Coordinates of C-alpha atoms in Angstrom, one line a residue:
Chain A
X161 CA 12.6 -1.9 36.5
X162 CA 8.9 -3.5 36.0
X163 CA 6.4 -1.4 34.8
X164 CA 2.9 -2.0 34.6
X165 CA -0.8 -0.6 34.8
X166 CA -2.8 0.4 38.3
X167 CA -6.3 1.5 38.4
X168 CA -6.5 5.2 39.2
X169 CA -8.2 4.9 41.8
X170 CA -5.5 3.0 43.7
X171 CA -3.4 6.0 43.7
X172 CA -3.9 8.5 46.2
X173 CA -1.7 10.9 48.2
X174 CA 1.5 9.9 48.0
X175 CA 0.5 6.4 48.1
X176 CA -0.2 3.4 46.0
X177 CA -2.7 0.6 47.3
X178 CA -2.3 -2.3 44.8
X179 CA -5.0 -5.1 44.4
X180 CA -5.9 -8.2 43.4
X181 CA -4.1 -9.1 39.8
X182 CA -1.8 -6.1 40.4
X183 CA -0.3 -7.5 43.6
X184 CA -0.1 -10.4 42.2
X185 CA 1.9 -9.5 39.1
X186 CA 4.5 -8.0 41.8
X187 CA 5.1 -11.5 43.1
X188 CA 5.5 -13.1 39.6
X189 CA 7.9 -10.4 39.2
X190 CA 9.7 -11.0 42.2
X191 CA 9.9 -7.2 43.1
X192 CA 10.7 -7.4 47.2
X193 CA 9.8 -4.6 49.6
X194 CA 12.4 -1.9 49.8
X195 CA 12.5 -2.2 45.8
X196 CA 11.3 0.3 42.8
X197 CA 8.6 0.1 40.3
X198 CA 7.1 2.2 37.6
X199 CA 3.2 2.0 38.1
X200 CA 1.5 3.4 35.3
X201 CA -2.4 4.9 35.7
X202 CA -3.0 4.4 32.3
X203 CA -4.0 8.4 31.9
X204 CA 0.1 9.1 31.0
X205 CA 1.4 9.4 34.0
X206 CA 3.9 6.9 35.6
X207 CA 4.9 6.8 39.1
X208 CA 7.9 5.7 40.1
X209 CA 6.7 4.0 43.5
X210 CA 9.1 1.8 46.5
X211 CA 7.3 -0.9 47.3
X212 CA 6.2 -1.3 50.9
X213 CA 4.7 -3.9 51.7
X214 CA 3.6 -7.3 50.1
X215 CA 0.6 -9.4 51.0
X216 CA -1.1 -12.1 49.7
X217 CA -3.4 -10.3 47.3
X218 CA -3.0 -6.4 48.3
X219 CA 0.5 -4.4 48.5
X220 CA 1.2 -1.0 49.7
X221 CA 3.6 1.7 48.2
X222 CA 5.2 4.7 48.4
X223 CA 5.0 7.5 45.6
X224 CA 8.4 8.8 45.1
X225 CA 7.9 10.5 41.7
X226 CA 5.2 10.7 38.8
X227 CA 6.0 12.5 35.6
X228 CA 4.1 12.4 32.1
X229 CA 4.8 8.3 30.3
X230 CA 7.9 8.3 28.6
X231 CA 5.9 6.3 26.0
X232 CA 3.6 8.7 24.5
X233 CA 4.1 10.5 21.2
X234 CA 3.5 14.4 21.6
X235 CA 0.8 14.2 18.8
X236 CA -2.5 13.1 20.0
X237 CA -4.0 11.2 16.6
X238 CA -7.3 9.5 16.5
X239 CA -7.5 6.8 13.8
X240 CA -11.0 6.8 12.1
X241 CA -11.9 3.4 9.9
X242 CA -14.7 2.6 7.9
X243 CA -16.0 -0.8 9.6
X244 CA -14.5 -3.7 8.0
X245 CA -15.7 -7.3 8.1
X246 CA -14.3 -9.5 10.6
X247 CA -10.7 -9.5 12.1
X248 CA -9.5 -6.5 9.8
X249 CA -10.8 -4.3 12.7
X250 CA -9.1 -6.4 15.5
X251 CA -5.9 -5.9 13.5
X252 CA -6.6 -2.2 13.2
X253 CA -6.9 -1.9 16.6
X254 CA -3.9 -3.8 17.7
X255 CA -1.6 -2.0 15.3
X256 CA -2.7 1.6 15.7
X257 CA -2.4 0.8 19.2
X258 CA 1.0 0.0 18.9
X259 CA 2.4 2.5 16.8
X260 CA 1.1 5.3 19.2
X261 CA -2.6 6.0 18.0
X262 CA -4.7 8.3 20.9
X263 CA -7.5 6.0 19.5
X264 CA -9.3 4.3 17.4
X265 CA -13.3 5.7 16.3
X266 CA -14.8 2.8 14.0
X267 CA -18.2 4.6 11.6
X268 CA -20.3 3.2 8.8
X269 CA -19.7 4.7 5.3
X270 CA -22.2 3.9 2.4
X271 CA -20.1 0.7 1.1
X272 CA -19.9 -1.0 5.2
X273 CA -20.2 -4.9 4.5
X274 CA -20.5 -5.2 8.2
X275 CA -23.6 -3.5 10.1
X276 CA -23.4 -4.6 13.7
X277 CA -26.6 -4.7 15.6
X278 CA -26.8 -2.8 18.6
X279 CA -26.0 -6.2 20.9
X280 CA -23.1 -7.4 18.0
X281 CA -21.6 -3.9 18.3
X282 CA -21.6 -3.6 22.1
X283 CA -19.7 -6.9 22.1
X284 CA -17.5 -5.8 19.1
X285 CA -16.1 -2.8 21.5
X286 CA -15.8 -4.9 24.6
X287 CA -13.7 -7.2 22.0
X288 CA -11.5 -4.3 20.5
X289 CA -11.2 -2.3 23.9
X290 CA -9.9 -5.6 25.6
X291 CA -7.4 -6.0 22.3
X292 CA -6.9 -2.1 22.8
X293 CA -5.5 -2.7 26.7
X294 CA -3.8 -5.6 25.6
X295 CA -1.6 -3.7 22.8
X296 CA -0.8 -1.4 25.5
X297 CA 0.6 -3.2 28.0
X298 CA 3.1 -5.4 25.0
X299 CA 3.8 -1.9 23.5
X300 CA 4.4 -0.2 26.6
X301 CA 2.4 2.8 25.9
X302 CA 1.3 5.3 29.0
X303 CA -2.5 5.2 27.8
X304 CA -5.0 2.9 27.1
X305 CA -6.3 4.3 24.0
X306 CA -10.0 4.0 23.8
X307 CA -12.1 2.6 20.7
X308 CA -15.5 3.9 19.9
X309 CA -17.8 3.9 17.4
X310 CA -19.6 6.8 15.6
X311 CA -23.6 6.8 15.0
X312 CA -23.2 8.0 11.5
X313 CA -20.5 9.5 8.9
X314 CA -22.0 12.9 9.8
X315 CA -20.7 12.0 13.5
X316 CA -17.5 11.0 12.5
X317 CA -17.2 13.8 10.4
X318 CA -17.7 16.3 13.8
X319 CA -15.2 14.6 15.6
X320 CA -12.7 14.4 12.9
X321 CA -12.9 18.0 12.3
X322 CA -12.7 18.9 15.7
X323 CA -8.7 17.7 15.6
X324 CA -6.4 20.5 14.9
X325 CA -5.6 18.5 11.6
X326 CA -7.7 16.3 10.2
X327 CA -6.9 14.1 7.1
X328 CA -9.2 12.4 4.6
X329 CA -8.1 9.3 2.9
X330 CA -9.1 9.9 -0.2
X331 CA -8.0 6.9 -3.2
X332 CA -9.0 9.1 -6.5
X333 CA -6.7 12.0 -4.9
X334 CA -4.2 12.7 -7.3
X335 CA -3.1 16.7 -7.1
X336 CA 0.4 15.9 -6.5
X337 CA 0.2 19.0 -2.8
X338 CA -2.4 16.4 -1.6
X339 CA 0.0 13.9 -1.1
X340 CA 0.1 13.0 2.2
X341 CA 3.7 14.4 2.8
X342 CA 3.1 18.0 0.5
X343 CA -0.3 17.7 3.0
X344 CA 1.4 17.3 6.4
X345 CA 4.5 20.1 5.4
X346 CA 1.5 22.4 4.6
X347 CA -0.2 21.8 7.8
X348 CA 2.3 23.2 10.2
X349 CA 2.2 22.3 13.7
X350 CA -0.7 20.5 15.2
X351 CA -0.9 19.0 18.4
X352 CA -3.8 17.0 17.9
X353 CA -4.7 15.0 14.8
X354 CA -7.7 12.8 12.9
X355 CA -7.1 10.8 9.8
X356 CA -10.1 9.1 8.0
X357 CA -9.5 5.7 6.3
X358 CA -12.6 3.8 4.3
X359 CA -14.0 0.6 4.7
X360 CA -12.9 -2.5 1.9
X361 CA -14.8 -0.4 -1.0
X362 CA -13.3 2.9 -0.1
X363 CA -15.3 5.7 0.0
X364 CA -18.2 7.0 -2.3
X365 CA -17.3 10.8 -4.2
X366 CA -19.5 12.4 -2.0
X367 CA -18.6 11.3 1.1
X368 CA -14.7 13.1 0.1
X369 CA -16.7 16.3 -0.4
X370 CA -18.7 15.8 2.6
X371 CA -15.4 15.8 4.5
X372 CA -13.9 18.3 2.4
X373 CA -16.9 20.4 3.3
X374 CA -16.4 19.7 7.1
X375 CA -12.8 20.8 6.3
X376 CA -10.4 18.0 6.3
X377 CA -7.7 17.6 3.8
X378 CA -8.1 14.8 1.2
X379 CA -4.8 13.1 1.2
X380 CA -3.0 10.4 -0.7
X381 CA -0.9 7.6 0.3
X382 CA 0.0 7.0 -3.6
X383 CA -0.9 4.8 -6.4
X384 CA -0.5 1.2 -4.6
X385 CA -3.8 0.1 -3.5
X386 CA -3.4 -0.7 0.5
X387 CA -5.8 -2.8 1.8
X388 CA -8.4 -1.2 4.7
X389 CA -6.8 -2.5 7.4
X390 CA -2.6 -1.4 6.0
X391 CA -4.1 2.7 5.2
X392 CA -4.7 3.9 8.3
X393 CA -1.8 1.8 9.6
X394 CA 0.9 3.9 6.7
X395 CA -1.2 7.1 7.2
X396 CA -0.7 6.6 11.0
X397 CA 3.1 6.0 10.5
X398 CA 3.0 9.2 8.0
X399 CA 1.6 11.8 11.0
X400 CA 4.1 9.9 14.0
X401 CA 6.9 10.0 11.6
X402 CA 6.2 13.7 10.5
X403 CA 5.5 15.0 14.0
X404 CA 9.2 13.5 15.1
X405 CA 7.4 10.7 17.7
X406 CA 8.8 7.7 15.9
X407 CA 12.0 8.2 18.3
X408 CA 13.5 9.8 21.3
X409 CA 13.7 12.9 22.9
X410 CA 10.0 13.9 22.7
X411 CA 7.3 13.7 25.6
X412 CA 3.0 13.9 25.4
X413 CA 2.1 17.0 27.0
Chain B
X66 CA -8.9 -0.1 -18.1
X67 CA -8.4 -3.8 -17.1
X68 CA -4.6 -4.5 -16.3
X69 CA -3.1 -7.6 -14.9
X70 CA 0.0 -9.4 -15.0
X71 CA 1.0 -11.4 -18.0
X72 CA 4.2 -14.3 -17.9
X73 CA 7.0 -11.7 -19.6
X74 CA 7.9 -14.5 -22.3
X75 CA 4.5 -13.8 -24.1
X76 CA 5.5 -10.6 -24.4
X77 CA 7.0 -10.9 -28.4
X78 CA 7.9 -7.8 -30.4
X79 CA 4.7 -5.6 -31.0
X80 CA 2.2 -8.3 -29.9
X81 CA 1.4 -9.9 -26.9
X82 CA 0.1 -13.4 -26.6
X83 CA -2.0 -14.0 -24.2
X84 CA -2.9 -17.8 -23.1
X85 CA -4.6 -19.8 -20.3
X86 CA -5.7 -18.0 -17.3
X87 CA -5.2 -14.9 -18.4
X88 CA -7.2 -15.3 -21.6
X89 CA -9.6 -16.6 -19.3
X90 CA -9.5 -13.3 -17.4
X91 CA -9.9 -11.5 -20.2
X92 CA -13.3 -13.0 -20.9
X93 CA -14.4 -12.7 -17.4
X94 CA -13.3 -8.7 -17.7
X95 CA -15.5 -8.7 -21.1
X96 CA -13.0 -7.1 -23.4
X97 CA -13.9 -7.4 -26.4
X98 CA -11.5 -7.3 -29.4
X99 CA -10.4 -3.5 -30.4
X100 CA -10.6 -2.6 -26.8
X101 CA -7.4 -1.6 -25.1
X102 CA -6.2 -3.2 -21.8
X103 CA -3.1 -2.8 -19.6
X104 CA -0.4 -6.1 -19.4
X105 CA 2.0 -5.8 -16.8
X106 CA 5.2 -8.4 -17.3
X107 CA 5.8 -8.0 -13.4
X108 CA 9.5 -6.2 -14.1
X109 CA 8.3 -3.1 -13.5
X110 CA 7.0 -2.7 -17.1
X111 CA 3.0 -1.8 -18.2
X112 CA 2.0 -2.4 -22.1
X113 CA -0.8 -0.6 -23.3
X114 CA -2.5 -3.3 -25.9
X115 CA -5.3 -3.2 -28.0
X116 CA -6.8 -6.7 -28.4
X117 CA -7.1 -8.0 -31.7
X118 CA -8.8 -11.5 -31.5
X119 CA -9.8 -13.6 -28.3
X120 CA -10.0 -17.5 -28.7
X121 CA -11.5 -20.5 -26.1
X122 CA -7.8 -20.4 -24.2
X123 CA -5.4 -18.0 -26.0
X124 CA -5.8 -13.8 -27.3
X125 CA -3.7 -11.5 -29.4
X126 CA -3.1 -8.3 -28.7
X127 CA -1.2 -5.3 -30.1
X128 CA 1.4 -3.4 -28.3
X129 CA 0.5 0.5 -28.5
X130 CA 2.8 1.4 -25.9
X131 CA 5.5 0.4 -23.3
X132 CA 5.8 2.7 -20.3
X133 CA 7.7 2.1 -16.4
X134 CA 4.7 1.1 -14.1
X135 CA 3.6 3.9 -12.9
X136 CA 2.4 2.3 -9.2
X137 CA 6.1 1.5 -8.2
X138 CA 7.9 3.4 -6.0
X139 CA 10.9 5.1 -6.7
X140 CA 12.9 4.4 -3.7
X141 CA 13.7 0.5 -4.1
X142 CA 13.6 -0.5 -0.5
X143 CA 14.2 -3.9 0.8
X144 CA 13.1 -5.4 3.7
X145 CA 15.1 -7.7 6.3
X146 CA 13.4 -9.4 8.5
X147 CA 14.3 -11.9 11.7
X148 CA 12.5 -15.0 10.8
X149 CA 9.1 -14.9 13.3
X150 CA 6.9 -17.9 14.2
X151 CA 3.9 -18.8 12.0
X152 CA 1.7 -16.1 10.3
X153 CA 3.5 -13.3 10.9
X154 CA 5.9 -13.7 8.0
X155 CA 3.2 -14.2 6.1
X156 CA 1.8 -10.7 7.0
X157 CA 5.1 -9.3 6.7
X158 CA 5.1 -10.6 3.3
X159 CA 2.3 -9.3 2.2
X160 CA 1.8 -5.9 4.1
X161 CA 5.7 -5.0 2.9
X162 CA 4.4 -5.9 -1.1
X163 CA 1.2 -4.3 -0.7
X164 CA 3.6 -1.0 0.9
X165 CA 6.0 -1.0 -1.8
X166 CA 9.1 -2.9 -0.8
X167 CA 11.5 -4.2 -3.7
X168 CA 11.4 -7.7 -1.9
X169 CA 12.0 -9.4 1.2
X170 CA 14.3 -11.1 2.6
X171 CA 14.2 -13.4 5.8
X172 CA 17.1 -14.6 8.1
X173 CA 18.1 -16.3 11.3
X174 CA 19.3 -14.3 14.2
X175 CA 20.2 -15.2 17.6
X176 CA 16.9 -15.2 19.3
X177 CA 14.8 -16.8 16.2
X178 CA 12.4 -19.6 17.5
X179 CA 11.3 -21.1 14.2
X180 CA 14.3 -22.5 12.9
X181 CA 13.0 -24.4 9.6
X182 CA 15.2 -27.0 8.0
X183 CA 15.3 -27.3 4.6
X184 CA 12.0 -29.1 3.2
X185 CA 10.3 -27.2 5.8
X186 CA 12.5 -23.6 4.0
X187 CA 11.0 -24.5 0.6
X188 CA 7.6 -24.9 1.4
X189 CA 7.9 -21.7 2.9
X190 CA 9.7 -20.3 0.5
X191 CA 6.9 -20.9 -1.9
X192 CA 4.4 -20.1 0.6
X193 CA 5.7 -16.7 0.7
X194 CA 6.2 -16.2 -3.0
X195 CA 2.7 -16.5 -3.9
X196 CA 1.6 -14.5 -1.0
X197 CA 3.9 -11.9 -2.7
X198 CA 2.7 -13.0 -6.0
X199 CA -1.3 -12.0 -4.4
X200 CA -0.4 -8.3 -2.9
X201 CA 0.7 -7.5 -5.9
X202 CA -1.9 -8.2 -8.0
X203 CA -4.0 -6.7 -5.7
X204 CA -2.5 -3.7 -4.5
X205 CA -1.6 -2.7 -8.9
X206 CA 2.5 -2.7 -8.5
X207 CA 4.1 -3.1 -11.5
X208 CA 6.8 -5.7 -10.3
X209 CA 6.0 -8.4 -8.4
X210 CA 8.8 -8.6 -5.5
X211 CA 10.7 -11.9 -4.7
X212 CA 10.8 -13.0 -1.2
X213 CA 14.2 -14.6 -0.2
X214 CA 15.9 -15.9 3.1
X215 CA 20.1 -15.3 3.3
X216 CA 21.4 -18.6 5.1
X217 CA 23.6 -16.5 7.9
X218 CA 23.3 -13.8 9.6
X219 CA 26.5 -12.4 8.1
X220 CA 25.2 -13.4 4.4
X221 CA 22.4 -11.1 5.6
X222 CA 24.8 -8.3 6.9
X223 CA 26.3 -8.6 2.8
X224 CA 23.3 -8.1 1.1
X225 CA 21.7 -5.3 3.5
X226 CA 25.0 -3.3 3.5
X227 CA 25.1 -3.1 -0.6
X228 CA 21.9 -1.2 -0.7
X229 CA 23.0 2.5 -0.9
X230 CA 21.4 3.1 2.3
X231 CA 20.7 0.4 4.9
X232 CA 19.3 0.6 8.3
X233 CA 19.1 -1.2 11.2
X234 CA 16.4 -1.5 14.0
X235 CA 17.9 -1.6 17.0
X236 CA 15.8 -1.6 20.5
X237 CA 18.4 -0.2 22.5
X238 CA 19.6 2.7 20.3
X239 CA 18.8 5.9 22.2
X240 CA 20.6 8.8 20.7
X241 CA 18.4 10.9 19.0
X242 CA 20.5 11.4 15.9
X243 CA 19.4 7.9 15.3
X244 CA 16.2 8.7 15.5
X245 CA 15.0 7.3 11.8
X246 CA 13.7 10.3 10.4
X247 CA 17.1 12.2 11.7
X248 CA 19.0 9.5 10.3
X249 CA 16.7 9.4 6.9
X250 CA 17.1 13.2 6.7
X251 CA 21.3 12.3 7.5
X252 CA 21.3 9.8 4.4
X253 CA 21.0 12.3 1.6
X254 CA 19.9 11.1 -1.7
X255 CA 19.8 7.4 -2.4
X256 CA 17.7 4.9 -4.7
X257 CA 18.1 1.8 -2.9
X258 CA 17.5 1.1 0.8
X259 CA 17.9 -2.2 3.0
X260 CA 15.6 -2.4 6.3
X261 CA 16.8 -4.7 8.8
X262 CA 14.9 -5.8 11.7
X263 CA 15.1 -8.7 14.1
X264 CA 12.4 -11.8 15.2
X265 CA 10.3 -11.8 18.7
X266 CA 13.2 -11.4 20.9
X267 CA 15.1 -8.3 18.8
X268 CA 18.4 -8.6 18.5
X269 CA 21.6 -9.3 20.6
X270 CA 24.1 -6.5 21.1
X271 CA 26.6 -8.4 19.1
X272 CA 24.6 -8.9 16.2
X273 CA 23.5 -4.9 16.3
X274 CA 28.0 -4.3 16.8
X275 CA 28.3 -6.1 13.7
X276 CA 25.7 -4.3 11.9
X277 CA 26.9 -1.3 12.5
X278 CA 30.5 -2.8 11.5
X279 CA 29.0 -3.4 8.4
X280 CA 28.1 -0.2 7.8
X281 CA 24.3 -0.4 8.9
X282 CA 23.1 2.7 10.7
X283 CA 21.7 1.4 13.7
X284 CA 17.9 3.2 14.0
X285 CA 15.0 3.5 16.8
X286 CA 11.5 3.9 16.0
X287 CA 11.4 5.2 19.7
X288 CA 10.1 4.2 22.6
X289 CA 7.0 2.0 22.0
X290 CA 8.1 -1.6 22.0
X291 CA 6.3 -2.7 18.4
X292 CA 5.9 -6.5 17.7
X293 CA 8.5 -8.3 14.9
X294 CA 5.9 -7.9 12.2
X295 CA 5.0 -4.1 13.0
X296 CA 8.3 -2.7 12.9
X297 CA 9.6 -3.5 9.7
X298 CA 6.1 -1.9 8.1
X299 CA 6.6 0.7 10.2
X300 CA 10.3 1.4 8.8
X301 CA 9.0 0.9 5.4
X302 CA 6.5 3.4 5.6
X303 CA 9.3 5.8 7.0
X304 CA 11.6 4.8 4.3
X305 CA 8.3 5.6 1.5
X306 CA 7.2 9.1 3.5
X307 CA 10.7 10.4 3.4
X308 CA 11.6 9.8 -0.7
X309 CA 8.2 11.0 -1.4
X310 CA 6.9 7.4 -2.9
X311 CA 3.7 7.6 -0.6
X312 CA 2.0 9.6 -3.5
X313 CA 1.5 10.8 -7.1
X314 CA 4.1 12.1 -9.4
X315 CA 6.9 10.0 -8.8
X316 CA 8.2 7.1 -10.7
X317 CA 10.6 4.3 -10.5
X318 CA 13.7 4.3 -12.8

């Protein structure tokens, strides 16, 4: 059945008024009145919708069912990287998209080649929340996840922290319970969770004890040195793969 | 301490001869003679050597030490992959070696686009090599993994099926016992592992019949559709989590 994303707004009451691009992707599609269609809001919800009505560039339906996206991993965890220089951050965007990030919070650490200006960064996250829709809509996921940016590591640091786990990537971490797995088995449930990845330098010592301070765990991924754009993608795959969302059988919410 | 790879030949009872580049790379490191350095011979081996004299293009250095690199994983895990158009073998490649995979191998599969003949095969077959050859270096493993491509589909199926474990990523699997981590926790104990997982299009029911004929264990990363190059670093990373190679304390052999 074809699936795709509405605007919110285009839902309401038991009905779905679809616009533009939308009612045009139905006629690609070749869905006919009288057939279904999963609409998706974009928030996690689908809604299973018969479609009504056809025009040239509008289409009614009606809302049969919604229910929470099938899509969705039950953890809710938001990737933090360290700016990198050029397409690293397009790449971490697409990927952690894919894999089932919540989303993706980009910050300057003391070793940040790239520093944005204020007009470079506001066309940076136009750039990575267009990549962020795309990924979504190959991937089949039931959000868009968003991508920000954080002021300052001390900003990062309060939204990290305010997860229900919150991991630091840490590369000179070497007690053997901070490796990620002893970390996560320690953690016990969490619904929502943060990881921290540095920029191409990695971090500075006292940025870890900053973050140990603000109480996330420093955490290994082992002795091979991933590039900045591969850590938060394994550390990523750790938490979904821990949490039981890299398969069936689980639902957000 | 400096350590790079060295050709294993110039590896000669208790000394190490050193010529060429890596001479060359010992001056740019400045070591000076009496100072200690790490060789690796890229077989999973790491010689702590003092070095006794450096010329214009060659060095000598005593072996204090032999010892099993300590940045390979224990798990040997090798990756399968559909052959994808363009870069994204490339980033398979090199994501995989920078993970920790053993080597990878490519293949044809039903729904593969690029279909290479064979001057077109060699040139990316070196290609690939010394994209492997770079990760390595760069992420510190101790072996530096060979990227192959099996002819068939079946001379795939013979190589992935003699790993003690092999799994395959299948799109349509749906029964949470194949979940991967139900199925990794299923495997019990093993010290080689074979990842299989298909180009653009996934796979054809046929070619997921004989895998499982072969004794694959057909596997779902769930229900977000990831693109050819994601999946197989996603499985990786599974495979690496689960025998505890994503961290400290743990080493091959």
């Amino acid at each position: 059945m074809p699936r795709f994303f509405i605007d919110p707004p285009d839902i309401c009451g038991g009905a779905a008024h679809i616009r533009g691009k939308d009612a045009e992707h139905l006629r690609v599609l070749r869905v006919r009145p009288g057939e279904l269609v999963t609409l998706c809001d974009g928030k996690g919800t689908d809604y299973l919708c018969r479609l009504l009505a056809l025009g040239p560039d509008s289409a009614e339906a009606e809302i049969m069912s919604s229910a929470p996206s099938e899509t969705e991993p039950g953890l809710s965890c938001t990737v933090y990287a360290g700016l990198p220089k050029g397409e690293r951050a397009d790449f971490i965007v697409q990927k952690c998209v894919e894999l089932g990030a919540a989303g993706v919070v980009f910050f300057l650490s003391e070793r940040c080649v790239a520093r944005p200006d204020g007009a470079g960064l506001k066309k940076k996250l136009e750039r990575w929340n267009k990549i962020a829709e795309e990924a979504s809509k190959q991937s089949g996921r039931g959000v868009i996840p968003s991508v920000g940016f954080a002021a300052s590591f001390a900003e990062m640091l309060r939204g990290a922290s305010a997860a229900e786990a919150g991991f630091f990537l840490w590369e000179e971490e070497r007690k053997p319970e901070n490796n990620i797995k002893a970390a996560l088995e320690r953690a016990g449930s969490f619904g929502t969770a943060a990881v921290v990845a540095g920029p191409e330098g990695g971090f500075e010592r006292r940025e870890a004890e900053s973050a140990a301070e603000a109480g996330l765990v420093p955490v290994t991924l082992g002795p091979r040195i991933l590039r900045c754009e591969t850590a938060p993608l394994c550390a990523l795959t750790a938490l979904l793969y821990h949490s039981g969302d890299l398969g069936y059988g689980k639902t957000a919410g």
